[in-house]
Coordinates of C-alpha atoms in Angstrom, one line a residue:
Chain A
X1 CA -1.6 -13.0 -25.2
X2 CA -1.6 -14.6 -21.8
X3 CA -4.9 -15.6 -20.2
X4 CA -6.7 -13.9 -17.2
X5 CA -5.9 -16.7 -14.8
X6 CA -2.1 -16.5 -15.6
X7 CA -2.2 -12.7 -14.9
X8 CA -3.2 -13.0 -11.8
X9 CA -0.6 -15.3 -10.9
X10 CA 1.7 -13.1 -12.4
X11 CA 0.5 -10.2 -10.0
X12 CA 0.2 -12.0 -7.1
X13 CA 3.2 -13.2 -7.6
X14 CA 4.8 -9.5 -7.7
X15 CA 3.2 -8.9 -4.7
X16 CA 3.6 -11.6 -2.4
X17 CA 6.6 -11.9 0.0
X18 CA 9.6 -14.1 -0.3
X19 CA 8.9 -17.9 0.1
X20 CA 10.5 -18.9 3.4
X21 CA 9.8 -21.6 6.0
X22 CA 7.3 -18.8 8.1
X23 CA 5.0 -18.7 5.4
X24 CA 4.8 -22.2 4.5
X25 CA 2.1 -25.2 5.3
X26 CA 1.0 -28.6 5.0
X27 CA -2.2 -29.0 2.8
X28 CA -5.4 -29.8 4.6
X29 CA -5.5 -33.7 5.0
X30 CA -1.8 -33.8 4.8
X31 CA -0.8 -34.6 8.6
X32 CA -2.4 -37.2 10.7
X33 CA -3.5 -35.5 13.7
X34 CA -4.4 -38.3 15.8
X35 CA -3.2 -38.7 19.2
X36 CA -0.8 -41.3 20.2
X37 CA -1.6 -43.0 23.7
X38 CA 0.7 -42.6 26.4
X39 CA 1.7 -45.5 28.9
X40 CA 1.3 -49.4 29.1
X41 CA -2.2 -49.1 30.6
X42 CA -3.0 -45.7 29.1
X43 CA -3.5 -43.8 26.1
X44 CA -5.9 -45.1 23.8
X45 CA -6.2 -49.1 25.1
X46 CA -9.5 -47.8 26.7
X47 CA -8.4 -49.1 30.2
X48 CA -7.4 -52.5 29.3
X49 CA -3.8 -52.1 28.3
X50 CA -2.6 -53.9 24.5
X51 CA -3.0 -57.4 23.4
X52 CA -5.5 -58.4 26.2
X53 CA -3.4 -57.6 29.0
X54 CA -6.3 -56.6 31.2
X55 CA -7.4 -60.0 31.2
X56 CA -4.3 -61.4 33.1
X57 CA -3.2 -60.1 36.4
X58 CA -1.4 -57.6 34.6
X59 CA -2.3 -54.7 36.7
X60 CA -2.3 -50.6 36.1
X61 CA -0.7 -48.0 38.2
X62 CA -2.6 -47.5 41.6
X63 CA -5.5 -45.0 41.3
X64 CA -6.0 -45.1 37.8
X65 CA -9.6 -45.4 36.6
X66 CA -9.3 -46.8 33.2
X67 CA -8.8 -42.9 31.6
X68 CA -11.3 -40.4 33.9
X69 CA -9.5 -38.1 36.2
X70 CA -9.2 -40.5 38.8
X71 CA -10.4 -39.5 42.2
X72 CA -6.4 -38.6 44.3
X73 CA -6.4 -36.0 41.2
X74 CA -9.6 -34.6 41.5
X75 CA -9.0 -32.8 44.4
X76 CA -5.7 -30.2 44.7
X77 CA -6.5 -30.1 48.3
X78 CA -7.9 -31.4 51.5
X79 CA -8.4 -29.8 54.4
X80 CA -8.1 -32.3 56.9
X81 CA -4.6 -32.5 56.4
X82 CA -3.8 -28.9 56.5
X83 CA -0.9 -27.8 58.7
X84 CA 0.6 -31.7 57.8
X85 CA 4.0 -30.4 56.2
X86 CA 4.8 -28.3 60.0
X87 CA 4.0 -31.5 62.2
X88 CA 6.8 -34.4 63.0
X89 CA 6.3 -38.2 62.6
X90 CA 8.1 -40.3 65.2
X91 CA 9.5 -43.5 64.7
X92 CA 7.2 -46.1 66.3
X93 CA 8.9 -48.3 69.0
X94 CA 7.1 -51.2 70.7
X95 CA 7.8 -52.1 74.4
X96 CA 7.7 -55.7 73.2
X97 CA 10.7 -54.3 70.5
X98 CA 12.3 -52.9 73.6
X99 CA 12.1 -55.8 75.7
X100 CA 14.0 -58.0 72.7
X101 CA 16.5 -55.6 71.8
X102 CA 17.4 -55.6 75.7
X103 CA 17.0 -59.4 76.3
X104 CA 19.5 -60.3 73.2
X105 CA 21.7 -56.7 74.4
X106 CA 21.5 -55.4 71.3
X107 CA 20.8 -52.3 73.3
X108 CA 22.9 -51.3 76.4
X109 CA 21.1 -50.6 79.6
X110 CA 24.9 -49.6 82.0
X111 CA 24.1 -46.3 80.3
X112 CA 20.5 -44.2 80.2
X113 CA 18.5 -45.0 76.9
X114 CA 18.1 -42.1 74.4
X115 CA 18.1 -41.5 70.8
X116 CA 21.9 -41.9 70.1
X117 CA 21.5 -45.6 71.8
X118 CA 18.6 -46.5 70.1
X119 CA 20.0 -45.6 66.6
X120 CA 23.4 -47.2 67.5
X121 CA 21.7 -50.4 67.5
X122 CA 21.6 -50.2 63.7
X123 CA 18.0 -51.6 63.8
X124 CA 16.3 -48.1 63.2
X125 CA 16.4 -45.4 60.7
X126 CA 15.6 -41.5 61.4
X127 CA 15.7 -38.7 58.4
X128 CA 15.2 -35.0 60.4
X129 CA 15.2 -33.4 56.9
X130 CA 11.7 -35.7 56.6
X131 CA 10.2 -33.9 59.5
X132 CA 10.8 -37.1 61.8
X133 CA 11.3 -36.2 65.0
X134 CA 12.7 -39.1 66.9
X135 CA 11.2 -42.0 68.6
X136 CA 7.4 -42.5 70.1
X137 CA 6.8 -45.8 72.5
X138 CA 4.2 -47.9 71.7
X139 CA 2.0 -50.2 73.9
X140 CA 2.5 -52.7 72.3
X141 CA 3.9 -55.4 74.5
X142 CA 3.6 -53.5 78.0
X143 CA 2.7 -56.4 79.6
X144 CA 6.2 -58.5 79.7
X145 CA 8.2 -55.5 79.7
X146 CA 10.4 -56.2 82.9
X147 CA 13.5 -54.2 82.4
X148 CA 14.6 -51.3 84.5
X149 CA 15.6 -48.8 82.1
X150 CA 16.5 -44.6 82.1
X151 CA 14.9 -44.1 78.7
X152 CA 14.2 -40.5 76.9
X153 CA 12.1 -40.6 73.8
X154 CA 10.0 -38.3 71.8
X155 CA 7.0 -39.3 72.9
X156 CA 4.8 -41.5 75.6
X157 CA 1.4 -42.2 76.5
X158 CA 0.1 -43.1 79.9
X159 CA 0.2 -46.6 79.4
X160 CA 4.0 -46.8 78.2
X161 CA 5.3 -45.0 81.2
X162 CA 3.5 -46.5 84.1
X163 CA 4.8 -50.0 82.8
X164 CA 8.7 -48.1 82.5
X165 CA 8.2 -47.5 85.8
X166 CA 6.6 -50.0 87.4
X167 CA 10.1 -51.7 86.9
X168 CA 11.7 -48.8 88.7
X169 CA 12.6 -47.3 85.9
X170 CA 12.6 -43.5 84.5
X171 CA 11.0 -42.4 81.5
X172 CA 11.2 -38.6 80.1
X173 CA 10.0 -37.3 76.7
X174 CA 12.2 -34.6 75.3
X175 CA 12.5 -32.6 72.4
X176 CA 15.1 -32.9 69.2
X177 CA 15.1 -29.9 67.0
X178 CA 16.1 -31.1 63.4
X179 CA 19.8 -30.2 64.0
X180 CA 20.2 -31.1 67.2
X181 CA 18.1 -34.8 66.0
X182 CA 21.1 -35.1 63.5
X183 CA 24.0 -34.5 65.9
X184 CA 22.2 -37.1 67.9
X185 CA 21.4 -39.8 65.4
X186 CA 24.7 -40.0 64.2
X187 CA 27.6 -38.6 66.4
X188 CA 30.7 -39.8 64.9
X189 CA 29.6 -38.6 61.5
X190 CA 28.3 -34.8 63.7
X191 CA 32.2 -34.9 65.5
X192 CA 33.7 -35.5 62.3
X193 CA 32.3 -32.4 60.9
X194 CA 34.7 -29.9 63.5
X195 CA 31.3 -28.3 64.5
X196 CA 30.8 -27.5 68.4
X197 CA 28.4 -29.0 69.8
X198 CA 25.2 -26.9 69.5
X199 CA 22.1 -26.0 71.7
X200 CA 19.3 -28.1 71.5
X201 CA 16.7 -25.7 70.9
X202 CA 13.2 -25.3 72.8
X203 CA 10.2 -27.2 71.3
X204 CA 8.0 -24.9 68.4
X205 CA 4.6 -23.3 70.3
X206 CA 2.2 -26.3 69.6
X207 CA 4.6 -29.0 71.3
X208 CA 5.8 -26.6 73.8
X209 CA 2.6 -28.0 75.8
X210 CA 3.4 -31.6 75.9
X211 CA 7.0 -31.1 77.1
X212 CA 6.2 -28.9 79.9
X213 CA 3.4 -31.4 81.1
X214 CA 4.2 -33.6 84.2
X215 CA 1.9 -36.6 83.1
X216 CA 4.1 -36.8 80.1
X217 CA 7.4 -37.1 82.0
X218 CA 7.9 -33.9 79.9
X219 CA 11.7 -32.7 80.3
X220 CA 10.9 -29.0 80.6
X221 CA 8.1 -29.6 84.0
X222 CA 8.9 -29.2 87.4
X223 CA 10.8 -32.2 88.6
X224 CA 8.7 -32.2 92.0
X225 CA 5.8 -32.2 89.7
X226 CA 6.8 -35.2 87.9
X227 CA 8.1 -37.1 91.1
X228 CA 4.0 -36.0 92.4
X229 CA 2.6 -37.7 88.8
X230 CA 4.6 -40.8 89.5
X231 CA 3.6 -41.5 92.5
X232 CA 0.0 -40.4 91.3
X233 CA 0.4 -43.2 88.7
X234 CA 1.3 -45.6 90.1
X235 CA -2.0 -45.3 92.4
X236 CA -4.2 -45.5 89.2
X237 CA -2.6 -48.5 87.9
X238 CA -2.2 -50.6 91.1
X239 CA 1.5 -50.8 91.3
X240 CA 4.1 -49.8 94.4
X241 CA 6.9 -47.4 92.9
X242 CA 9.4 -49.3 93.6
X243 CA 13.0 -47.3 95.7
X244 CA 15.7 -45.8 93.5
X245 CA 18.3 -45.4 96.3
X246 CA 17.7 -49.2 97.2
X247 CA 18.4 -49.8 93.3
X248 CA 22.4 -50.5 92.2
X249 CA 22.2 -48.7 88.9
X250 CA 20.8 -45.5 90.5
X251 CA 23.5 -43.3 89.3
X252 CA 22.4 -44.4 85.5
X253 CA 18.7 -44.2 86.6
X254 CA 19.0 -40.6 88.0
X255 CA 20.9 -39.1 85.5
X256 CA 19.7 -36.3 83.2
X257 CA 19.9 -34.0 80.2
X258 CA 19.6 -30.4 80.6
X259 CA 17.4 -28.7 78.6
X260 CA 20.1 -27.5 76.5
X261 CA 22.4 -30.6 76.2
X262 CA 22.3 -33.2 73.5
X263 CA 24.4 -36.0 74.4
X264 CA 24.8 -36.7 78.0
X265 CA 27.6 -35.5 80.1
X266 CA 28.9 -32.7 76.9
X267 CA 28.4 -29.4 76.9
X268 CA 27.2 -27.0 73.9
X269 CA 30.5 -25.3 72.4
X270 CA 32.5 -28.1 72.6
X271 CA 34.4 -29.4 70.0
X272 CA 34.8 -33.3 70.1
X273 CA 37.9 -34.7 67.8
X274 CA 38.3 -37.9 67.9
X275 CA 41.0 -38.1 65.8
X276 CA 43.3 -37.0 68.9
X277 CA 40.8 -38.4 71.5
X278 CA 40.2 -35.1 73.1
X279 CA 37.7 -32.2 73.7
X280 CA 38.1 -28.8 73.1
X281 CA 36.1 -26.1 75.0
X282 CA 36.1 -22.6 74.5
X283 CA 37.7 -19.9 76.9
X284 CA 36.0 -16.8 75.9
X285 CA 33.8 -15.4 78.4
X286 CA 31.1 -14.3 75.4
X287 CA 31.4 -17.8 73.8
X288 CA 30.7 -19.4 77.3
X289 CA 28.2 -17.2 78.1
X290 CA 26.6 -17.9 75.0
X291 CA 26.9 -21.7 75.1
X292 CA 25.7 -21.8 78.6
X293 CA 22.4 -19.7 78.5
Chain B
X1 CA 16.8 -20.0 63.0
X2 CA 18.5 -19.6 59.8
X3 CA 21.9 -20.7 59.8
X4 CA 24.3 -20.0 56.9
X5 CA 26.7 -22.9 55.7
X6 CA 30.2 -21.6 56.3
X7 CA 32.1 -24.3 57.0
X8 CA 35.3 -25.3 56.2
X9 CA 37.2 -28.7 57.5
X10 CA 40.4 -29.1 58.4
X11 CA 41.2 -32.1 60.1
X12 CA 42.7 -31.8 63.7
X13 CA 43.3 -28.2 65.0
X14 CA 40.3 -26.0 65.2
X15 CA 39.8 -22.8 65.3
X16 CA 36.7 -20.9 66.6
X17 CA 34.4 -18.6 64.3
X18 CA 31.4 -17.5 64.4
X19 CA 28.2 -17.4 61.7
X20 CA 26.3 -14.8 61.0
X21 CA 22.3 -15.5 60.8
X22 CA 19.1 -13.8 60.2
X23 CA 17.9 -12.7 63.2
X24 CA 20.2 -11.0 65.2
X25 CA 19.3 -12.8 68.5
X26 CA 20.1 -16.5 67.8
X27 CA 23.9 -16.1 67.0
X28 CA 25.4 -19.5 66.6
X29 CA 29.3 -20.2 66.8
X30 CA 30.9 -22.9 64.9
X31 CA 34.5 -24.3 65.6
X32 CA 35.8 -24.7 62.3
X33 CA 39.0 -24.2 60.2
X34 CA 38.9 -21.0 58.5
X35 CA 40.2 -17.3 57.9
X36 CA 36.8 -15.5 57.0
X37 CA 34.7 -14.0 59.9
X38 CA 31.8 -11.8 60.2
X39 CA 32.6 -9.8 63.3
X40 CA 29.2 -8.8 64.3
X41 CA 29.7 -6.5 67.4
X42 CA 31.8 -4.1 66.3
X43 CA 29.9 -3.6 63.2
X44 CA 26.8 -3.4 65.7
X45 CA 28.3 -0.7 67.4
X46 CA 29.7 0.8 63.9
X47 CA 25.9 0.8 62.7
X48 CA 23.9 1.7 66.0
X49 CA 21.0 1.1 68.2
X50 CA 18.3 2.2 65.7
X51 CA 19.5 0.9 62.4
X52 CA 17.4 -2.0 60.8
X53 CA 20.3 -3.1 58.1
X54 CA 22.8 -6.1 58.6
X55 CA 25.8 -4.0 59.9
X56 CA 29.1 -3.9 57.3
X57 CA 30.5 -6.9 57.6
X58 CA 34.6 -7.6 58.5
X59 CA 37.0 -10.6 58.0
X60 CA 38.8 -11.1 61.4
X61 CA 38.8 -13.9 64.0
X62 CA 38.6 -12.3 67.5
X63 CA 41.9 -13.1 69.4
X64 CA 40.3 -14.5 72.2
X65 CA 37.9 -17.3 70.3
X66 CA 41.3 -19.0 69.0
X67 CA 42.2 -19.6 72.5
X68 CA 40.9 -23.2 73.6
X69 CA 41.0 -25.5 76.5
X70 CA 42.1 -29.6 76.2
X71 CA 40.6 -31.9 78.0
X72 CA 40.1 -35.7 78.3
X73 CA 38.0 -35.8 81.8
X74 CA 34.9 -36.0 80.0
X75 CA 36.3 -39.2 77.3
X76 CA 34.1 -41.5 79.2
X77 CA 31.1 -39.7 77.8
X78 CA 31.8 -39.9 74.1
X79 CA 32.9 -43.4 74.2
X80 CA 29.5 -44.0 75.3
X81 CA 28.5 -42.6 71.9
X82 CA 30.1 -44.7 69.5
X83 CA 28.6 -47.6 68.1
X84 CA 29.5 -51.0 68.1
X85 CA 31.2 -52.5 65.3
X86 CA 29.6 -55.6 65.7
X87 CA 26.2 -57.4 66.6
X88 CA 26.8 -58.3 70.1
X89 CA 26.1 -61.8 71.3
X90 CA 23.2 -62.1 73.6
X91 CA 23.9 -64.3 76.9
X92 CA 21.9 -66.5 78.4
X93 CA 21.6 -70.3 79.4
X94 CA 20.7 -72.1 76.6
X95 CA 16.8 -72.8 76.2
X96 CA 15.9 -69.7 78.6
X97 CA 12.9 -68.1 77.6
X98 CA 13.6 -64.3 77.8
X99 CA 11.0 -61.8 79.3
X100 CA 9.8 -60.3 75.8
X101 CA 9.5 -64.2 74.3
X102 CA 12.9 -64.7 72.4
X103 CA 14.7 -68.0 73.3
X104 CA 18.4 -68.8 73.6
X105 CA 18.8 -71.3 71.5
X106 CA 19.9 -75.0 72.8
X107 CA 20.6 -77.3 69.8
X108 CA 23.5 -77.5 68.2
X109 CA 25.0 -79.6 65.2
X110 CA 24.6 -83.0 65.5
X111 CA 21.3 -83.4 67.4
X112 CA 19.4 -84.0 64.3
X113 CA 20.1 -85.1 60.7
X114 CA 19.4 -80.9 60.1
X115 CA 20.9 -77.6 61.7
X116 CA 18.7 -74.2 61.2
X117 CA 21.3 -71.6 62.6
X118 CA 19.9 -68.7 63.7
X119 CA 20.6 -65.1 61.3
X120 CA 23.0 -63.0 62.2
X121 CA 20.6 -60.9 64.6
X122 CA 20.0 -64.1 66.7
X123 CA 16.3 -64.6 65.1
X124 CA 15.1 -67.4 63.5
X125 CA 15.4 -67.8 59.7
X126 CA 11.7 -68.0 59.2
X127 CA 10.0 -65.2 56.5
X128 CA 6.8 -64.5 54.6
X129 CA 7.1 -63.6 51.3
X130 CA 4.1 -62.2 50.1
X131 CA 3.4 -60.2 46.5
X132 CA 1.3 -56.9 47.3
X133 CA -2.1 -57.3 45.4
X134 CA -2.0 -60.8 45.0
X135 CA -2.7 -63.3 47.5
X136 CA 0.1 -65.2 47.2
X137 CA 1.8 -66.0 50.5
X138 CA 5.1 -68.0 50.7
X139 CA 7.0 -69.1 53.9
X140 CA 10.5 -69.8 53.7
X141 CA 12.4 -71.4 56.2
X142 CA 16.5 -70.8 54.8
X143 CA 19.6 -71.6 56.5
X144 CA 19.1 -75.0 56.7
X145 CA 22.2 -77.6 56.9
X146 CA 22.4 -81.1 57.0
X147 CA 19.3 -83.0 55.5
X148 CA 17.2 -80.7 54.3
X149 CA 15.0 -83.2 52.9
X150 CA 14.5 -84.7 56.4
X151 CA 13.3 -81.5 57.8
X152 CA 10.8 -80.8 54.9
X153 CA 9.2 -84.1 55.8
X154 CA 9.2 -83.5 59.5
X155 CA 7.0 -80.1 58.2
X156 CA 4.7 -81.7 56.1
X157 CA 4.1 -84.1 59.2
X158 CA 3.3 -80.9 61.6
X159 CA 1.3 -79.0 59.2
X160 CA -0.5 -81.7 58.4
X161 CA -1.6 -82.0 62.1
X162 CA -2.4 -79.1 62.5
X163 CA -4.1 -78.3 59.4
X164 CA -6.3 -81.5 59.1
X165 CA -8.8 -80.0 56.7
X166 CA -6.1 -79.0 54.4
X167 CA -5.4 -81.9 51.7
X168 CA -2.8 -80.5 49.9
X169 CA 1.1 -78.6 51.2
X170 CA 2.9 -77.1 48.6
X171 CA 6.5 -77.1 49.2
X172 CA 9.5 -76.3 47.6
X173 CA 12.9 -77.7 48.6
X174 CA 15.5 -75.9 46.9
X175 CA 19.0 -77.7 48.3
X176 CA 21.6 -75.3 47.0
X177 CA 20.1 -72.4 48.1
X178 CA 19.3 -74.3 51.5
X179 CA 15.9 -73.2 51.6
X180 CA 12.2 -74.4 52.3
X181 CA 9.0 -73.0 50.6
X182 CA 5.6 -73.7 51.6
X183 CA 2.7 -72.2 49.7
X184 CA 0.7 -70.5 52.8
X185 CA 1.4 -68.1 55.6
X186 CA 2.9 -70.7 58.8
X187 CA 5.6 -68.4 59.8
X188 CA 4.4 -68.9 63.5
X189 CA 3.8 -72.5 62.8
X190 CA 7.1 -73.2 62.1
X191 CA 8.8 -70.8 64.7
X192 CA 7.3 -72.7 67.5
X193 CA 8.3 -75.9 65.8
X194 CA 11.7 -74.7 65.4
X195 CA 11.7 -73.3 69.3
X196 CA 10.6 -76.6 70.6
X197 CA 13.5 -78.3 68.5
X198 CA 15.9 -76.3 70.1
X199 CA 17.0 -74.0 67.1

């Protein structure tokens, strides 16, 4: 006669399902459920990192506050950087950087300064993709800058241009959409592509501003205008502007970009292969038309 | 404007093609190798005035876009673009002190039992070494030929000078690699020192 207990084994054995991996666990107390700490600094060293570490200059990742949400985490947002990932960042150029690269002729002043010359001196880097826009002058150094230069750059205070052109030289701060900025940067890598040349598009609506305004030697404002804010200039700052005609390198100092243009003297549409050494330009009235508006 | 990436390279002749884009308005042409057009006008005129879809699209090349001119009046200006292959020497009499405070250098091997060249973009071979959070500041002076030794001693002299208060200067000749380490930041220091030598 079997016993009550073994019965109800028996039944319960008739009744439950199939053993299989799904209905199948651990005892209580069988796992170790503690938590294995995470990092050199981190985990469970309470901030000091293992074998006394935190006693020697052995220090932990920037911003970490010993296991508390550290403060750069705390906060998904700020709103005094909102809007940051639609602005551009300019490479900072000093006058004083300008005045050395000039002085050893690392940079060539028989042709007018712009982007392409700047970054053909090797000494700079630009990244369009990162939202840099080009170069910015810096006042640093205004006071020994004593070459006459044609220079267009991204951007200019007050400062930076009257000391451009107190040497008798020309200053004008244009824009570089992203494409345009990497045609410019890097023109024999842009040629070798097979791409014609495209048009350098207009500045977005919160630059548009800047480059239409005179006192910034902006390259969409009235060129009377900016020839009246030169002269107005060089009033405030106590300088005589001095005579382009009466200068030898006035061709180089009075030439300019259209709007449209990126690389002096080439037009949008043309094809540059300098493989062959020669330039293709379309014949199609549409395409021209197109290129040229 | 949202350009769409269809471009193809062949090296040398090119043929003209244009890209379709998003908005309508800012059609861009590329020159560019290639068989495969979207011929946007007559599939404008296929579609209408008043539709709002992207017209059918077709594979041709216009006739006329093949057709180019060649010219080479216009050279000049893309030889201005190309970079030099090389740093170019700046001129100068030697010892002239340029506008923006660089100096043409004046000494040359032989003048002293040492020679500090200057790096291959015409500065001088002084650096600060310095490890972010620490305060550890090192200034090496490297490229130097001839008796090193000699030099390091002239250093200590000038530092000394200046620095009267400081007892001890911790330097670091290391022969083969023709470098000299001090323990400190003296990168002007030594820059002026090297200037009024002539290097």
């Amino acid at each position: 006669m079997t016993s009550s207990g073994t019965e109800k084994a028996l039944s319960l054995l008739r009744r439950l399902p199939r053993v299989s991996i799904g209905n199948l666990g651990p005892n209580p107390g069988a796992h170790n459920e503690k938590r294995r700490g995470r990092g050199i600094y981190g985990g469970k060293t309470h901030g000091a990192g293992s074998g006394g570490s935190g006693q020697r200059q052995n220090f932990m990742r920037v911003g970490y506050e010993t296991g508390n949400t550290p403060f750069y985490l705390r906060f998904s947002y700020q709103t005094y950087y909102k809007g940051h990932h639609l602005k551009l960042s300019y490479t900072p150029l000093c006058m004083g950087k300008l005045q050395m690269m000039i002085d050893t002729n690392r940079l060539r002043c028989d042709v007018p300064v712009d982007v392409t010359q700047l970054m053909a001196t090797g000494l700079f880097s630009i990244s369009p993709q990162q939202k840099e826009g080009g170069f910015m002058l810096e006042n640093e150094g205004i006071d020994h800058f004593k070459a006459t230069i044609n220079i267009e750059v991204q951007w200019a205070n007050e400062a930076v241009i009257a000391s451009v052109e107190r040497n008798g030289g020309f200053i004008t701060t244009a824009y570089f959409d992203p494409l345009s900025l990497t045609a410019a940067i890097k023109p024999v890598e842009f040629f070798g592509r097979g791409i014609a040349i495209p048009r350098r598009m207009l500045p977005p609506q919160h630059l548009i501003d800047y480059y239409s305004d005179p006192k910034n030697r902006g390259y969409l404002a009235d060129p009377a205008e900016v020839a009246r804010e030169r002269f107005l200039l060089a009033q405030k700052y106590g300088y005589e502007l001095p005579d382009v005609n009466a200068s030898p390198n006035k061709d180089i100092l009075l030439e300019r970009k259209d709007p449209r243009q990126i690389f002096f003297g080439l037009e949008p549409g043309w094809v540059v292969n300098l493989k062959d050494k020669v330039i293709l330009k379309p014949t199609d009235p549409e395409l021209k038309e197109h290129f040229a508006s | 404007m949202a350009l769409k990436p269809c471009v193809r390279q062949l090296g040398g002749v090119a043929q003209v093609w244009r890209c379709v884009s998003r908005s309508i308005a800012h059609q861009t042409y590329r020159i560019t190798a290639g068989n495969t057009c979207h011929d946007i006008n007559d599939a404008q005129k296929a579609a209408g005035p008043t539709s709002a879809r992207l017209p059918r699209l077709r594979h041709t090349i216009p006739e006329s876009y093949e057709k180019v001119e060649v010219s080479t009046a216009e050279w000049s200006y893309v030889e201005r673009l190309l970079p030099l292959k090389s740093i170019p020497k700046p001129t100068g009499n030697p010892g002239e002190v340029m506008p923006s405070g660089w100096v043409v250098p004046s000494a040359k091997p032989g003048d002293y039992p040492y020679f500090v060249p200057r790096s291959a973009n015409h500065m001088l071979p002084v650096y600060l070494l310095h490890k972010p959070i620490l305060s550890k500041h090192v200034t090496s002076v490297k490229h130097v030929q001839g008796d090193i030794f000699a030099l390091s001693e002239e250093l200590r002299e000038h530092l000394t000078q200046l620095l009267p208060s400081r007892k001890i200067i911790n330097m670091r000749v290391h022969e083969p690699h023709q470098m000299i380490q001090i323990k400190g930041q003296f990168v002007t220091e030594l820059k002026e020192f090297l200037l009024k030598k002539g290097f």
